[in-house]
mmCIF file of N, CA and C in Angstrom:
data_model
loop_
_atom_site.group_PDB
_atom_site.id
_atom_site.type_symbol
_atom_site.label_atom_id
_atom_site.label_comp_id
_atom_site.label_asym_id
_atom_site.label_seq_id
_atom_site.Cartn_x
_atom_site.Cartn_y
_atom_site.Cartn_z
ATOM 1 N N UNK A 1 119.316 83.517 119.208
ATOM 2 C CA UNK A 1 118.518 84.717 119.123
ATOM 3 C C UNK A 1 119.233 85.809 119.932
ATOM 4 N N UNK A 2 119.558 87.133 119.388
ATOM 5 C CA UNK A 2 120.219 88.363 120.160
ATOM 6 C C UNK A 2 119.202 88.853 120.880
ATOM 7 N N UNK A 3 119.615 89.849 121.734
ATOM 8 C CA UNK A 3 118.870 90.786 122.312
ATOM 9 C C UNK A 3 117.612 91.534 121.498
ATOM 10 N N UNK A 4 118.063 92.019 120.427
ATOM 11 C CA UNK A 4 117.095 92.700 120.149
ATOM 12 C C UNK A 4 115.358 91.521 119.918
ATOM 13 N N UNK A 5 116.121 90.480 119.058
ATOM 14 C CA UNK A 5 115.065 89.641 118.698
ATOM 15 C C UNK A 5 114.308 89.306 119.687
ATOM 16 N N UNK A 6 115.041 88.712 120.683
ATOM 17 C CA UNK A 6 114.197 88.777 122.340
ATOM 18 C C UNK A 6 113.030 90.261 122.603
ATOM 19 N N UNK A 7 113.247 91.284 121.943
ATOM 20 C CA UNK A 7 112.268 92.044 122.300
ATOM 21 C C UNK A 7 111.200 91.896 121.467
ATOM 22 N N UNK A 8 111.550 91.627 120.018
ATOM 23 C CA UNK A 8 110.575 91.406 119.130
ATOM 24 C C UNK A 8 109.436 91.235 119.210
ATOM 25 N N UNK A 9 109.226 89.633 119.700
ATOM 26 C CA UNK A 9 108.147 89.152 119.877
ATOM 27 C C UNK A 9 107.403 89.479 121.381
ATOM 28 N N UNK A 10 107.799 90.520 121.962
ATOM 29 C CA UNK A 10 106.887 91.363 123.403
ATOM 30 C C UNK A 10 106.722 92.753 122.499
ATOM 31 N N UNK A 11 107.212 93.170 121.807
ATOM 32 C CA UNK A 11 106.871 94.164 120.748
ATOM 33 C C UNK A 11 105.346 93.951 120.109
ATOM 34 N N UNK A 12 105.632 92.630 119.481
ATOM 35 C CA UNK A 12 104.234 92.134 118.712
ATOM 36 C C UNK A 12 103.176 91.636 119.565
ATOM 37 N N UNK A 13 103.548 91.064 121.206
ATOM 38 C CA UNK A 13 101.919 90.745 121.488
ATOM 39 C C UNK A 13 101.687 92.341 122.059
ATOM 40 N N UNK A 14 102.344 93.020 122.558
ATOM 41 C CA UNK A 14 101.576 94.413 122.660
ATOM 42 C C UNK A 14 100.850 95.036 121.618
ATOM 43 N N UNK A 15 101.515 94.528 120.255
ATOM 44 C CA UNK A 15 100.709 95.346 118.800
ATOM 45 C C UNK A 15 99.406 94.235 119.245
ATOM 46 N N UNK A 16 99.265 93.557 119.486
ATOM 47 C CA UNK A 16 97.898 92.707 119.059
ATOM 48 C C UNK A 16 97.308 92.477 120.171
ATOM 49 N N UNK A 17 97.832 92.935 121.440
ATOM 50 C CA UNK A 17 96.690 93.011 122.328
ATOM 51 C C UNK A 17 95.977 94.496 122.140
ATOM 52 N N UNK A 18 96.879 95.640 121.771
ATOM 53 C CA UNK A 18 96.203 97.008 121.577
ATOM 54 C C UNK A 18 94.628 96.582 120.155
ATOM 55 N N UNK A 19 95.315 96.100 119.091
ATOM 56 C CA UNK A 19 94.182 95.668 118.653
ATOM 57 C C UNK A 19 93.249 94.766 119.146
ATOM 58 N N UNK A 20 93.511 94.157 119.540
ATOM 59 C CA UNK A 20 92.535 93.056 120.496
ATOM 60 C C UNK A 20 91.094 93.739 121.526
ATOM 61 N N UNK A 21 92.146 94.741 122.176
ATOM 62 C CA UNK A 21 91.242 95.580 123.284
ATOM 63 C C UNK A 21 90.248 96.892 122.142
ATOM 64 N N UNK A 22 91.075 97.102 120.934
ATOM 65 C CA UNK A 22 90.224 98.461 120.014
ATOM 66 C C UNK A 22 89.256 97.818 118.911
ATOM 67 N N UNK A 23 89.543 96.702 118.879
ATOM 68 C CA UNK A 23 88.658 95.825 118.309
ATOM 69 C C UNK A 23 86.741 96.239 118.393
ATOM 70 N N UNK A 24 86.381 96.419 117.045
ATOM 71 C CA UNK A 24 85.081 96.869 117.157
ATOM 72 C C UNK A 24 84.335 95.395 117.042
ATOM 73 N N UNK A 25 83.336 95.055 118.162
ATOM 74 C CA UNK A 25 83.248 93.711 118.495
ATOM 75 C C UNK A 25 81.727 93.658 118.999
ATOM 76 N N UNK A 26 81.426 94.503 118.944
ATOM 77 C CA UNK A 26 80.156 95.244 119.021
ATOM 78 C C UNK A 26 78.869 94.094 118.400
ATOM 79 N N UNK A 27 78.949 93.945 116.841
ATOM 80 C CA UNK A 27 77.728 93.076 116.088
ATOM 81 C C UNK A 27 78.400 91.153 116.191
ATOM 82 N N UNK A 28 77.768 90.579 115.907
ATOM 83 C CA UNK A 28 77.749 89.238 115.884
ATOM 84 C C UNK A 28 79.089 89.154 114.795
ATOM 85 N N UNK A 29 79.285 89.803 113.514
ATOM 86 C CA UNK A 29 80.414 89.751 112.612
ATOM 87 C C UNK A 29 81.433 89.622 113.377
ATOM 88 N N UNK A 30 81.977 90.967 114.316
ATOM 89 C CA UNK A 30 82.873 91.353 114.805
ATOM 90 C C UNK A 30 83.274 90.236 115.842
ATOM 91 N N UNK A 31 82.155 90.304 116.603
ATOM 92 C CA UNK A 31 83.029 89.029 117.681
ATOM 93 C C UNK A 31 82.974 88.165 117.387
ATOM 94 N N UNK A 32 82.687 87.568 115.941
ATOM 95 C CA UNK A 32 83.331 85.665 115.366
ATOM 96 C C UNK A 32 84.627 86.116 114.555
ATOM 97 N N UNK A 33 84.672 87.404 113.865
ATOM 98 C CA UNK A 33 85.770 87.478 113.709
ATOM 99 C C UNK A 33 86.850 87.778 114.812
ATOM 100 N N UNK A 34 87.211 88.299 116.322
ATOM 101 C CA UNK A 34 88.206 88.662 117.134
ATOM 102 C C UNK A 34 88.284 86.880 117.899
ATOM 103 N N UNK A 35 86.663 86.486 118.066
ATOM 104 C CA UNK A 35 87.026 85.043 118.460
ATOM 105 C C UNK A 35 87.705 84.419 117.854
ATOM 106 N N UNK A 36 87.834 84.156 116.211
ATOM 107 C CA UNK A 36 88.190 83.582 115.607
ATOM 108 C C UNK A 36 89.794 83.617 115.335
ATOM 109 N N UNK A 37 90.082 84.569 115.238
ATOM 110 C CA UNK A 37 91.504 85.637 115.724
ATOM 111 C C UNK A 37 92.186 84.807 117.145
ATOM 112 N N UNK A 38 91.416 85.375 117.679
ATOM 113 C CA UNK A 38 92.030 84.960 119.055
ATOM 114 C C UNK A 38 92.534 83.391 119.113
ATOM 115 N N UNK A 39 91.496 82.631 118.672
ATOM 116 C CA UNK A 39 91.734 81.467 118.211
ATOM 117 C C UNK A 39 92.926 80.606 118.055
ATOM 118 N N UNK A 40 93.248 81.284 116.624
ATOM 119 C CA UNK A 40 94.281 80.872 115.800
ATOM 120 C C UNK A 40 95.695 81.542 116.027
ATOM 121 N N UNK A 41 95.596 82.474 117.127
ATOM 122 C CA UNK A 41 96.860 83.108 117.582
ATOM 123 C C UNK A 41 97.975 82.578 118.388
ATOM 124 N N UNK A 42 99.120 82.264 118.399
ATOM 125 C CA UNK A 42 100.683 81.357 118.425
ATOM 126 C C UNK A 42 101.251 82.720 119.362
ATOM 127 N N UNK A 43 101.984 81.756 119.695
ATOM 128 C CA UNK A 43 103.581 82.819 120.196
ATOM 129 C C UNK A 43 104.134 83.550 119.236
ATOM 130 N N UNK A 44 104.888 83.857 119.199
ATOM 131 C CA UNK A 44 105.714 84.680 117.837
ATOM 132 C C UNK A 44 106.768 83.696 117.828
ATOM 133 N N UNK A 45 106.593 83.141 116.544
ATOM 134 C CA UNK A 45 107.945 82.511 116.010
ATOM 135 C C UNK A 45 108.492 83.061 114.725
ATOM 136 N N UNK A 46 109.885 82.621 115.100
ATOM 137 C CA UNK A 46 110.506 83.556 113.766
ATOM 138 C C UNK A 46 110.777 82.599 112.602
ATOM 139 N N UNK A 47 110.236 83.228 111.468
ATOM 140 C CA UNK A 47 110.545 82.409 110.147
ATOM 141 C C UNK A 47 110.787 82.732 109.547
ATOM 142 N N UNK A 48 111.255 82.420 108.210
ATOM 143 C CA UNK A 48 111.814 82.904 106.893
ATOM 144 C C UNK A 48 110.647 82.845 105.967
ATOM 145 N N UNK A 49 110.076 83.865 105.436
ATOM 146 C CA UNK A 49 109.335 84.614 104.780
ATOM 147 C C UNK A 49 109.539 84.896 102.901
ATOM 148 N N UNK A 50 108.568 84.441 101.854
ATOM 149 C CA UNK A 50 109.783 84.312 100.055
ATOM 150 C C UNK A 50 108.740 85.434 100.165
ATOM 151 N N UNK A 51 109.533 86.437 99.460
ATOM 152 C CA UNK A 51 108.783 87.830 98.717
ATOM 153 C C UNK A 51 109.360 87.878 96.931
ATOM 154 N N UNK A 52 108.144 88.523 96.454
ATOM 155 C CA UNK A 52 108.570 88.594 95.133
ATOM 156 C C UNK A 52 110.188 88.887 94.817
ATOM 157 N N UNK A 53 110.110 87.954 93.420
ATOM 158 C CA UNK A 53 111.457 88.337 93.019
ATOM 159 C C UNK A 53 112.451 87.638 94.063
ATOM 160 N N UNK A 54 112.342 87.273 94.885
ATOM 161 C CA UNK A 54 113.107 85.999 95.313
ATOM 162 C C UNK A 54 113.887 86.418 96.580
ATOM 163 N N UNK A 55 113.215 87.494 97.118
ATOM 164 C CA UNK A 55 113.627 88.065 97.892
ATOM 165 C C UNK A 55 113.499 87.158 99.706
ATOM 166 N N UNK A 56 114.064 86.785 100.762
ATOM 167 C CA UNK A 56 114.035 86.182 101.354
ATOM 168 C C UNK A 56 114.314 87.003 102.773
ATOM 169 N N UNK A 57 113.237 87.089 103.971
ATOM 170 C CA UNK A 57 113.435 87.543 104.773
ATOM 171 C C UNK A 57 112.745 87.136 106.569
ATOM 172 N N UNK A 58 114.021 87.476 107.665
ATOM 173 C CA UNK A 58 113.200 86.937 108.828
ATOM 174 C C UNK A 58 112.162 87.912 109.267
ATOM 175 N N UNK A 59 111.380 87.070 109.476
ATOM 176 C CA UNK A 59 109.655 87.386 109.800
ATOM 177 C C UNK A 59 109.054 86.556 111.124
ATOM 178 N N UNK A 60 108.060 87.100 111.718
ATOM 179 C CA UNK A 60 107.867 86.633 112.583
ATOM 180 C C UNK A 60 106.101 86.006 112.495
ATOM 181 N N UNK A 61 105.889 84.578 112.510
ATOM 182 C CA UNK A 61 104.917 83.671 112.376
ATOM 183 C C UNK A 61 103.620 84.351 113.805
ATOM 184 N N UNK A 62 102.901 85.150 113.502
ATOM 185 C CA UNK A 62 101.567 85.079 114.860
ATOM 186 C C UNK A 62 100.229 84.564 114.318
ATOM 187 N N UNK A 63 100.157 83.754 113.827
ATOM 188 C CA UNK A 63 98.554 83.001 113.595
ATOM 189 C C UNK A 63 99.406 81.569 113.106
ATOM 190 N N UNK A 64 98.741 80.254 114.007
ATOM 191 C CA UNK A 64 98.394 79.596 113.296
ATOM 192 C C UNK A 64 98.297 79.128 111.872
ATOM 193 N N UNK A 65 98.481 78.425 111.162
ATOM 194 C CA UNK A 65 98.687 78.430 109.481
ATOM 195 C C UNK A 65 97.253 77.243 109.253
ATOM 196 N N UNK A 66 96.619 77.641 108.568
ATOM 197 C CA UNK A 66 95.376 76.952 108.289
ATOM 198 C C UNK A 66 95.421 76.038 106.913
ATOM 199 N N UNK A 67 96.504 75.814 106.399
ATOM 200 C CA UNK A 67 96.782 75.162 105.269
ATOM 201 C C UNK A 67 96.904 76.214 104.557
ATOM 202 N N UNK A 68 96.426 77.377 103.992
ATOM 203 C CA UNK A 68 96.348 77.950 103.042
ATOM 204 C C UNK A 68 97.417 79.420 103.253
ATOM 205 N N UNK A 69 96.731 80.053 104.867
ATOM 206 C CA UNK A 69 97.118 81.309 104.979
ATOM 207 C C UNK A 69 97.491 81.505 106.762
ATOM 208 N N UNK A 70 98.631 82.046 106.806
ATOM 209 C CA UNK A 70 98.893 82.473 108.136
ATOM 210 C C UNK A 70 98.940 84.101 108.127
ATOM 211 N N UNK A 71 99.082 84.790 109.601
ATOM 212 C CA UNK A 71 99.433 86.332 109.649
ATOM 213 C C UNK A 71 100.995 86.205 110.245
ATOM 214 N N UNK A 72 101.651 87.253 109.706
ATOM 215 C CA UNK A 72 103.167 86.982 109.548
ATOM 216 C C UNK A 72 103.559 88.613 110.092
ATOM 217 N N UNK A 73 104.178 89.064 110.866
ATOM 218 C CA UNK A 73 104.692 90.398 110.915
ATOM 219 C C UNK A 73 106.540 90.238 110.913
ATOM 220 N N UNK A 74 106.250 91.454 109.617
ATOM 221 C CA UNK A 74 107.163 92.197 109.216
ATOM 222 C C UNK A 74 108.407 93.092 110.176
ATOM 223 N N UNK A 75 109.295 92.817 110.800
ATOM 224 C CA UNK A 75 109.490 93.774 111.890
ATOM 225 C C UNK A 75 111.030 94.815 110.630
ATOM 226 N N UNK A 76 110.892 94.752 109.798
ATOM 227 C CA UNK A 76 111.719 96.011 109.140
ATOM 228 C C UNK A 76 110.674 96.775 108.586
ATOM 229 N N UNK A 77 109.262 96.574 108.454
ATOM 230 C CA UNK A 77 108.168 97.246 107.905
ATOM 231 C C UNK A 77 106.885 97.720 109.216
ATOM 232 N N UNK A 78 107.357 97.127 110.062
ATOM 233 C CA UNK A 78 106.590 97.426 111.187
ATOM 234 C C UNK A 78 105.277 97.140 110.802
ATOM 235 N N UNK A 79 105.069 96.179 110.068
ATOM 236 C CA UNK A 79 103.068 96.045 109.752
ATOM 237 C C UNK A 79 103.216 93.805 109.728
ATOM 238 N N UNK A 80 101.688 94.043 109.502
ATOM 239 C CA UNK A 80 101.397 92.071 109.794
ATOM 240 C C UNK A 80 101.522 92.291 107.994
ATOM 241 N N UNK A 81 100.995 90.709 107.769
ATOM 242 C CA UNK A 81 101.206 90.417 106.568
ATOM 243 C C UNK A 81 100.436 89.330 106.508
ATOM 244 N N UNK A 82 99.483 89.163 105.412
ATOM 245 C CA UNK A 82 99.009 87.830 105.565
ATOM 246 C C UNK A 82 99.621 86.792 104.203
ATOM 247 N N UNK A 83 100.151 85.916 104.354
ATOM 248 C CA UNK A 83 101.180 85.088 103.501
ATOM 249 C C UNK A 83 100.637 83.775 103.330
ATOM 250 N N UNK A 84 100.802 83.099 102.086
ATOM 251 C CA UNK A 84 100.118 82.179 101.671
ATOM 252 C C UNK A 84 101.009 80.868 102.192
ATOM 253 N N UNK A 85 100.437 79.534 102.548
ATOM 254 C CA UNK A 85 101.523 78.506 102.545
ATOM 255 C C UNK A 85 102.250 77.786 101.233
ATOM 256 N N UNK A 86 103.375 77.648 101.066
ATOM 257 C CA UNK A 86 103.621 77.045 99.922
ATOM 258 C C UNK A 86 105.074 76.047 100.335
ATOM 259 N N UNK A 87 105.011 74.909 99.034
ATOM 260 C CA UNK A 87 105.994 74.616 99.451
ATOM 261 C C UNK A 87 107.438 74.829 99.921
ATOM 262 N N UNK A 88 107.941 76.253 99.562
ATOM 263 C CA UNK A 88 109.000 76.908 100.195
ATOM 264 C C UNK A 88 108.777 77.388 101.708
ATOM 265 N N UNK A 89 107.421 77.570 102.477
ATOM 266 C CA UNK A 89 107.276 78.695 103.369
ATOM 267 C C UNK A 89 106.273 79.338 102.956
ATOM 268 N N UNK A 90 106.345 80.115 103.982
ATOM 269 C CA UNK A 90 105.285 81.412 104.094
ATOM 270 C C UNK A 90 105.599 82.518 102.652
ATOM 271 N N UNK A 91 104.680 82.664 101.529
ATOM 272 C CA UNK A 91 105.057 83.970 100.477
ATOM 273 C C UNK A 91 103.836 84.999 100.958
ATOM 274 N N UNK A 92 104.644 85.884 100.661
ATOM 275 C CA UNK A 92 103.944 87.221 101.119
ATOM 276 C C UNK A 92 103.131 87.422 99.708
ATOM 277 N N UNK A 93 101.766 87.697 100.352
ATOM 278 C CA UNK A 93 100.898 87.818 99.156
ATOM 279 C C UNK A 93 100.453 89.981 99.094
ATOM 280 N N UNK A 94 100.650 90.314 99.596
ATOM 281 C CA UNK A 94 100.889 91.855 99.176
ATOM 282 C C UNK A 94 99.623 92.335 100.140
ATOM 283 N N UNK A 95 99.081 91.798 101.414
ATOM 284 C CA UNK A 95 97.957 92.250 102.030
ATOM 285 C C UNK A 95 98.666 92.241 103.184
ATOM 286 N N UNK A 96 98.749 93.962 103.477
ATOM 287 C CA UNK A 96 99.286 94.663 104.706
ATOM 288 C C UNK A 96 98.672 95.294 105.506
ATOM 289 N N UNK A 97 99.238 95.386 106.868
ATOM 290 C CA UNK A 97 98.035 96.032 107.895
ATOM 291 C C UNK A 97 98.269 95.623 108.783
ATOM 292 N N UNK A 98 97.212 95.783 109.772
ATOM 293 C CA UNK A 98 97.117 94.955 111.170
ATOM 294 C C UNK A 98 96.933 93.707 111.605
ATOM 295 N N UNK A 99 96.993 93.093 112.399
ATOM 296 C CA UNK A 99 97.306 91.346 112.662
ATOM 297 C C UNK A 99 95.822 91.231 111.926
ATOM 298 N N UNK A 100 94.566 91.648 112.692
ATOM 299 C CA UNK A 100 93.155 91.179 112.175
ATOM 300 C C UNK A 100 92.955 91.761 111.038
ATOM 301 N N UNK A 101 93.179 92.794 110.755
ATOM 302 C CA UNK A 101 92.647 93.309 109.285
ATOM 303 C C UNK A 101 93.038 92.264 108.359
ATOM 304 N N UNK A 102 94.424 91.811 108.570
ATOM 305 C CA UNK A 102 95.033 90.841 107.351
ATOM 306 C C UNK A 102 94.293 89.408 107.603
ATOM 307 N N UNK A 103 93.946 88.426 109.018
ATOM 308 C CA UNK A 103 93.518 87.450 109.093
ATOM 309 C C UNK A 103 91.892 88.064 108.442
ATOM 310 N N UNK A 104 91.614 88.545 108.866
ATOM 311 C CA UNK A 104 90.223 89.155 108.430
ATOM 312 C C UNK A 104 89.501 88.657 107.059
ATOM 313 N N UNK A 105 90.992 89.138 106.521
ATOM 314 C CA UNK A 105 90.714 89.517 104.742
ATOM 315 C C UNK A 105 90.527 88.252 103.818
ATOM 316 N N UNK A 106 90.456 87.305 104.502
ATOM 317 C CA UNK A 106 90.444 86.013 103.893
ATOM 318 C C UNK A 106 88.790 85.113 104.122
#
């Protein structure tokens, strides 16, 4: 891992503690969803990511993978990603945004 990659993942828990702390958490919804979040949240590991058309790229793993779906950030797109499991890896299923908006959406 180079230098830069070393910053990467202190890049991304700052993106997700800023959401963490702006988090509207207010009704009973909200805080089973940030608990639930919080939960399933990993270190940042880096993985290889299949995008349409066969496109193949390093990505960085921050949730947990629940069999079905993990949150994945993009660091040439600067956004999360929520990506399906398959037998290749993580495929990017086209739902972009913030770490929770994307775990959210499922």
């Amino acid at each position: 891992m180079d230098k830069a990659e070393h910053s990467v993942p202190e890049q991304i828990k700052t993106l997700i503690a800023g959401e963490i702390a702006a988090y509207p958490a207010g009704d009973r919804a909200g805080r089973m969803t940030l608990a639930a979040f919080k939960e399933n949240l990993r270190a940042p590991r880096l993985v290889t990511v299949n995008f349409s058309g066969g496109i193949t790229q390093k990505c960085w793993s921050v949730t947990r993978g629940d069999g079905c779906y993990r949150v994945i950030y993009l660091p040439t797109a600067g956004y999360f990603s929520l990506c399906v499991e398959s037998d290749f890896g993580p495929l990017d299923i086209g739902v972009h945004g913030d770490a929770i908006g994307c775990y959210a959406s499922v």
